[in-house]
Short mmCIF file of C-alpha atoms in Angstrom, two decimals:
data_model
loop_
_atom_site.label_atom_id
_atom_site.label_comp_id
_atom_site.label_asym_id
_atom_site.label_seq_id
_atom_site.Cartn_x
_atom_site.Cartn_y
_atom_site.Cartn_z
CA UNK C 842 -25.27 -18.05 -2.45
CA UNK C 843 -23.10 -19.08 -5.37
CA UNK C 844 -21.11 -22.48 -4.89
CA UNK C 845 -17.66 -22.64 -6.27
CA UNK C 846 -16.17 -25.79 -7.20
CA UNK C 847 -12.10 -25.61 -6.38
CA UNK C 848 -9.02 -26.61 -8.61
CA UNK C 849 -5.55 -26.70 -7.03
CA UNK C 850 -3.02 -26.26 -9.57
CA UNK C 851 0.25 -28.15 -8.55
CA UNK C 852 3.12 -29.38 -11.34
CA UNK C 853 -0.14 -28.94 -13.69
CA UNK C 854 -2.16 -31.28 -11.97
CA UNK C 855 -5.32 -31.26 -9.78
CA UNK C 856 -4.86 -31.67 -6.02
CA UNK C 857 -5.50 -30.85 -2.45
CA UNK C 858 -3.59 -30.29 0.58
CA UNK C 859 -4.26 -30.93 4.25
CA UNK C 860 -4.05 -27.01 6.34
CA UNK C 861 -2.18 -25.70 3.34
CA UNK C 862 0.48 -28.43 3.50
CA UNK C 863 2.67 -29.39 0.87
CA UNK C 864 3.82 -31.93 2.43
CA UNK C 865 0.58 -33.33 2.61
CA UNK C 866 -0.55 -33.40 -0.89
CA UNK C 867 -3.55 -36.00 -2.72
CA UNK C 868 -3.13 -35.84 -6.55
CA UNK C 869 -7.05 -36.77 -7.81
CA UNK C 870 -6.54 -35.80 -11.23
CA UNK C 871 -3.88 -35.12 -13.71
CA UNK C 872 -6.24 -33.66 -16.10
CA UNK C 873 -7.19 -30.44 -14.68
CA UNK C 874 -9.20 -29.27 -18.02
CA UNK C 875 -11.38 -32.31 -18.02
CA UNK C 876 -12.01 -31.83 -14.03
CA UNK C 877 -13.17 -28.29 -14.62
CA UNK C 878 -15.38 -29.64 -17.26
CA UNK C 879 -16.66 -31.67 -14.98
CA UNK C 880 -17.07 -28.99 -12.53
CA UNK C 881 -19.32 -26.81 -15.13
CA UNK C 882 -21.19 -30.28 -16.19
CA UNK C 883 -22.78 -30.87 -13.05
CA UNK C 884 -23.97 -27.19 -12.67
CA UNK C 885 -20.94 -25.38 -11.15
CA UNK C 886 -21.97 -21.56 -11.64
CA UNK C 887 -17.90 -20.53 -11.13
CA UNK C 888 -14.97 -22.23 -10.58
CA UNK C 889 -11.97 -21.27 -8.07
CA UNK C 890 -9.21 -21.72 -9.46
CA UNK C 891 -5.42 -22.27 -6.89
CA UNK C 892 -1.67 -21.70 -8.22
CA UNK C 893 -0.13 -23.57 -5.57
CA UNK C 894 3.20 -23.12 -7.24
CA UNK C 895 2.35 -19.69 -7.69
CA UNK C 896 1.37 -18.97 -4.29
CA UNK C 897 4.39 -21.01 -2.96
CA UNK C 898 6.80 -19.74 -5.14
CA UNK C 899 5.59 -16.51 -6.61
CA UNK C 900 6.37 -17.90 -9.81
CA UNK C 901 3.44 -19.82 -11.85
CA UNK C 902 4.33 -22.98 -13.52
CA UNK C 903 0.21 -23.46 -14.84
CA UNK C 904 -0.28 -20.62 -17.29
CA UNK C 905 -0.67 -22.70 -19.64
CA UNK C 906 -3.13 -25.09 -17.98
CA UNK C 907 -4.51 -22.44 -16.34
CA UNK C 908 -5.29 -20.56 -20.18
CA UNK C 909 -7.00 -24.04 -21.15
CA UNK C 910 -9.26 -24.57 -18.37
CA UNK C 911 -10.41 -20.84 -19.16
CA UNK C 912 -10.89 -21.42 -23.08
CA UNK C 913 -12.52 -24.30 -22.28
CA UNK C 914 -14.96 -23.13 -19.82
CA UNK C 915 -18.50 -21.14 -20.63
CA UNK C 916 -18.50 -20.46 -16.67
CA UNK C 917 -16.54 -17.90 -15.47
CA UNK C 918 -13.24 -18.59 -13.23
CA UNK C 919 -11.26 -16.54 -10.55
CA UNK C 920 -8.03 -17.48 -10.22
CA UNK C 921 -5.85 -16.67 -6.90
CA UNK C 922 -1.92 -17.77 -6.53
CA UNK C 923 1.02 -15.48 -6.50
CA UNK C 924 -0.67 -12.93 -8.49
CA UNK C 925 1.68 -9.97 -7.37
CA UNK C 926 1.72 -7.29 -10.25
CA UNK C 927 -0.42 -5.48 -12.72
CA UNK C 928 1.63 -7.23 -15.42
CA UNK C 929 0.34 -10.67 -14.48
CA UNK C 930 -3.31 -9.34 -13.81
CA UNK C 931 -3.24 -8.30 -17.30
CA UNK C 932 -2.27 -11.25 -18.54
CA UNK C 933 -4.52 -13.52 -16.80
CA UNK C 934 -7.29 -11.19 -17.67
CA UNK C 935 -6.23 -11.18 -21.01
CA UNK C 936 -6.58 -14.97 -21.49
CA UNK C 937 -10.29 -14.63 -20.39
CA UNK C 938 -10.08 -14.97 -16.23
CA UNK C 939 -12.80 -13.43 -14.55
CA UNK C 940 -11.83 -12.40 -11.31
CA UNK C 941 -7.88 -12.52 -9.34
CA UNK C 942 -7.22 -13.00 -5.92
CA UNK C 943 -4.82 -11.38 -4.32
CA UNK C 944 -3.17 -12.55 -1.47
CA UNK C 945 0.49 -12.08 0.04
CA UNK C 946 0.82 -9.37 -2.51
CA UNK C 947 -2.43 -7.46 -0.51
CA UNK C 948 -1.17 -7.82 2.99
CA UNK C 949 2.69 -6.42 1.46
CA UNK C 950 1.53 -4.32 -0.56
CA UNK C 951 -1.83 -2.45 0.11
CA UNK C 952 -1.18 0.39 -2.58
CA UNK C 953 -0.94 -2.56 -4.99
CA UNK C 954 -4.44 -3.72 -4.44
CA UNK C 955 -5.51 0.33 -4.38
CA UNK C 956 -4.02 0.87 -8.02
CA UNK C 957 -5.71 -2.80 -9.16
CA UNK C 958 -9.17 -1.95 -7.96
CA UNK C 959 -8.82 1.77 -9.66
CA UNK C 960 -8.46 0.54 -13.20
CA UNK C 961 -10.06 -3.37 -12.57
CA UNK C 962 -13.04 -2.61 -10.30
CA UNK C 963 -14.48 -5.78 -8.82
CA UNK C 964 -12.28 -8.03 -11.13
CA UNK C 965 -10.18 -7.86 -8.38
CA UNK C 966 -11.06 -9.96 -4.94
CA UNK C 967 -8.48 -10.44 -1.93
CA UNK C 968 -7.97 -13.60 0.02
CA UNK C 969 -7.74 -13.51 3.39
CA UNK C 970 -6.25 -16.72 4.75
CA UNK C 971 -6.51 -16.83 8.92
CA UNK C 972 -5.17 -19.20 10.94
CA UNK C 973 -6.40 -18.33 14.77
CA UNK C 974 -7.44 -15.01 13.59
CA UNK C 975 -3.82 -13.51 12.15
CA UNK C 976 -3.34 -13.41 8.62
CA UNK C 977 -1.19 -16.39 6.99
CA UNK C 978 0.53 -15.82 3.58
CA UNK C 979 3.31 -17.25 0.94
CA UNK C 980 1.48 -20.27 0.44
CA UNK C 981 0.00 -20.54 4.32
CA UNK C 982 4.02 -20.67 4.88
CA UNK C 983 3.86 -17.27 7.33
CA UNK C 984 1.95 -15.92 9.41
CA UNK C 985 1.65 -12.24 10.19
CA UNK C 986 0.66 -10.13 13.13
CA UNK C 987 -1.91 -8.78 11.58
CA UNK C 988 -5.82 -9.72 12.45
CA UNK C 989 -8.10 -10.79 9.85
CA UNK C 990 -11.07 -8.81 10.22
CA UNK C 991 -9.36 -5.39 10.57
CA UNK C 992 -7.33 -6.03 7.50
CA UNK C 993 -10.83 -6.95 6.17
CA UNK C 994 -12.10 -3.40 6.91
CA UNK C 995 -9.01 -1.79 5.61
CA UNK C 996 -9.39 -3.73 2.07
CA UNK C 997 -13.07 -2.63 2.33
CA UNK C 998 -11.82 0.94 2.42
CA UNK C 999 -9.98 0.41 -0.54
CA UNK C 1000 -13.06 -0.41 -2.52
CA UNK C 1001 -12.49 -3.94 -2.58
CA UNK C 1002 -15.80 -6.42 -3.53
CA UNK C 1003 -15.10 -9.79 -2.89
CA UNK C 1004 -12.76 -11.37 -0.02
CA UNK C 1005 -12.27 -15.02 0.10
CA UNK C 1006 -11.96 -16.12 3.68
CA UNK C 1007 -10.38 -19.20 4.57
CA UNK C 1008 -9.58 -20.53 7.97
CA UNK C 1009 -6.62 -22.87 7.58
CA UNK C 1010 -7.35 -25.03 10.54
CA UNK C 1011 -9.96 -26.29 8.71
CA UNK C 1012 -9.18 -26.66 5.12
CA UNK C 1013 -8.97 -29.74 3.68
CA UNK C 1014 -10.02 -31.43 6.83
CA UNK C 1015 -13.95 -32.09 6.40
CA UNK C 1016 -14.28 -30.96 9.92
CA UNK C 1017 -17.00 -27.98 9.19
CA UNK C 1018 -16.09 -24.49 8.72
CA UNK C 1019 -15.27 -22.14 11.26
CA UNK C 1020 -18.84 -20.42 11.22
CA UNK C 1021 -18.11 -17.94 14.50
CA UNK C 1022 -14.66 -16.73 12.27
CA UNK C 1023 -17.07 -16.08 8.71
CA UNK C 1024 -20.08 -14.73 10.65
CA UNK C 1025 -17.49 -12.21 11.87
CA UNK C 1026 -15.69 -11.50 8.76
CA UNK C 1027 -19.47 -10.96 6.78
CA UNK C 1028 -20.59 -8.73 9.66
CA UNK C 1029 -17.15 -6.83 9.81
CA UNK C 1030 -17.38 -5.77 6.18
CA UNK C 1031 -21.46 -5.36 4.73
CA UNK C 1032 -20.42 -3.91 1.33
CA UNK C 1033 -18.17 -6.87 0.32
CA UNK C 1034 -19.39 -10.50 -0.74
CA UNK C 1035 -17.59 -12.36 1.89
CA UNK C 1036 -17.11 -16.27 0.26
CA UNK C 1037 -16.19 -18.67 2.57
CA UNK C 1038 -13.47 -21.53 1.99
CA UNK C 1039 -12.64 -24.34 4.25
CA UNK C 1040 -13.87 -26.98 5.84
CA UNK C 1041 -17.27 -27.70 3.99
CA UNK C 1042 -17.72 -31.82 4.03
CA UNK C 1043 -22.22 -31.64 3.97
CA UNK C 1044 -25.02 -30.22 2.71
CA UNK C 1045 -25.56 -28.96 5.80
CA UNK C 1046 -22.28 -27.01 6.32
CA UNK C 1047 -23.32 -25.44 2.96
CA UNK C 1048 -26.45 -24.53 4.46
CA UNK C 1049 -24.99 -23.18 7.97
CA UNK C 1050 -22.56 -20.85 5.96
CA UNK C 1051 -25.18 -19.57 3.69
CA UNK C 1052 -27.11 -18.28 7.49
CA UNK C 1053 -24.02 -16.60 8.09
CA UNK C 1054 -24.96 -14.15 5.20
CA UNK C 1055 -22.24 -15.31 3.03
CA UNK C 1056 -21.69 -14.76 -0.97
CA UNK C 1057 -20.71 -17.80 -1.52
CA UNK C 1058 -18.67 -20.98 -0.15
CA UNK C 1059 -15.60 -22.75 -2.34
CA UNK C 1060 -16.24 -26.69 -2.12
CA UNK C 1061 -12.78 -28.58 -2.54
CA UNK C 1062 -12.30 -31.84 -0.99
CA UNK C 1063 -15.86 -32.85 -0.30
CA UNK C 1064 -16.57 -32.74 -4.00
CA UNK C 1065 -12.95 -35.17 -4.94
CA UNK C 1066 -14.15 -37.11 -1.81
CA UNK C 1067 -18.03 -37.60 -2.72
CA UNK C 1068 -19.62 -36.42 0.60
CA UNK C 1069 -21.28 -33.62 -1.83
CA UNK C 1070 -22.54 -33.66 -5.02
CA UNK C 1071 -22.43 -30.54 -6.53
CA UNK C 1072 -25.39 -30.77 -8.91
CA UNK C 1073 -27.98 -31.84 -6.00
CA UNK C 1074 -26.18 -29.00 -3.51
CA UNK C 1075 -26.60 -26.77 -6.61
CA UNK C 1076 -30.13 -27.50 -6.39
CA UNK C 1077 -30.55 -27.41 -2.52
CA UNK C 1078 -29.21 -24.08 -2.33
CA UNK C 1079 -31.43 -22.29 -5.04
CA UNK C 1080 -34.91 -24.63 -3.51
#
């Protein structure tokens, strides 16, 4: 299971949010190069990478930082936040990303993600943001009527590889993730890597997600927080 260390882009800097809140927002750096730096330092294998103002907004205001964490990076980085066009996916995989996210645009706009995985292949992943079970999007700001795991199956169908799951209740919260939601979403869908996102605060919700049979888990708050280190979880996971 591959451990990604997260960066939330807001107004260029690094921070995190409490249930996909705006209003309830922690800047911990304002150097979001040298934080990804850090990241990759203490053994990150890939970083995730948030446009909050992208995701809010559908406009980015962190290309630029966005280009310099990937120049300066020898890890690779996927990058999810109001990516809602083949113009921008060429762009961002221009500058050197490795994988996008798509998110609102997927749930809108299905034939979107069709037409991205025909000419990007697994380049492209979706997010799938739940929040009891129904799919949020705009930045968390809506949710939809539709249910999480069959709009899993339907991206499957597509030929997408990689879904990022997060359950909104418990991002940002350190309360655990929600292991019945992910063990549901990896079972739902065998041919895609199903990486998990909220909630992780120990080295033991690390280790209850990878039993789930996930790809991978996104580590956010617990790393700006210090209930994990990522080097020794790094570690852990491959002993």
């Amino acid at each position: 299971m591959i451990l990604y260390p997260a960066i939330d882009l807001k107004d260029g800097c690094c921070v995190r949010l409490k249930k996909g809140d705006f209003d309830q927002k922690t800047v911990y750096f304002e150097n979001p190069v040298e934080t990804a730096l850090m990241w990759q330092n203490m053994g990150g294998e890939f970083l995730h990478l948030v446009d909050l103002d992208g995701a809010k907004d559908g406009i980015s205001k962190n290309v630029a930082v966005i280009e310099g964490i990937v120049k300066a990076l020898n890890i690779p980085v996927e990058l999810g936040g109001g990516i809602r066009s083949m113009e921008q996916l060429e762009r961002y995989f221009s500058m050197g990303v490795e994988r996008a996210i798509l998110g609102t645009a997927a749930l809108k706009n299905p034939e979107f993600v069709r037409s991205a995985v025909q000419k990007y292949g697994d380049k492209i992943a979706v997010g799938i943001d739940a929040k009891d079970g129904a799919v949020a999007v705009s930045g968390w700001l809506e949710v939809s009527d539709t249910d999480a795991v069959t709009f899993a199956k339907e991206m499957e169908q597509i030929g997408v590889k990689h879904i990022i799951y997060t359950d909104i209740d418990t991002d940002g919260m350190m309360c655990g993730p929600n292991l019945k939601g992910l063990s549901a979403m990896v079972n739902a869908v065998p041919t895609v890597g199903i990486i998990s996102s909220g909630g992780v605060a120990s080295q033991k919700d690390l280790e209850c997600i990878q039993k789930t049979g996930a790809a991978g888990a996104i580590i956010g708050k617990a790393l700006y927080q210090k209930t994990i280190n990522l080097t020794e979880a790094v570690n852990a996971l491959k002993g």
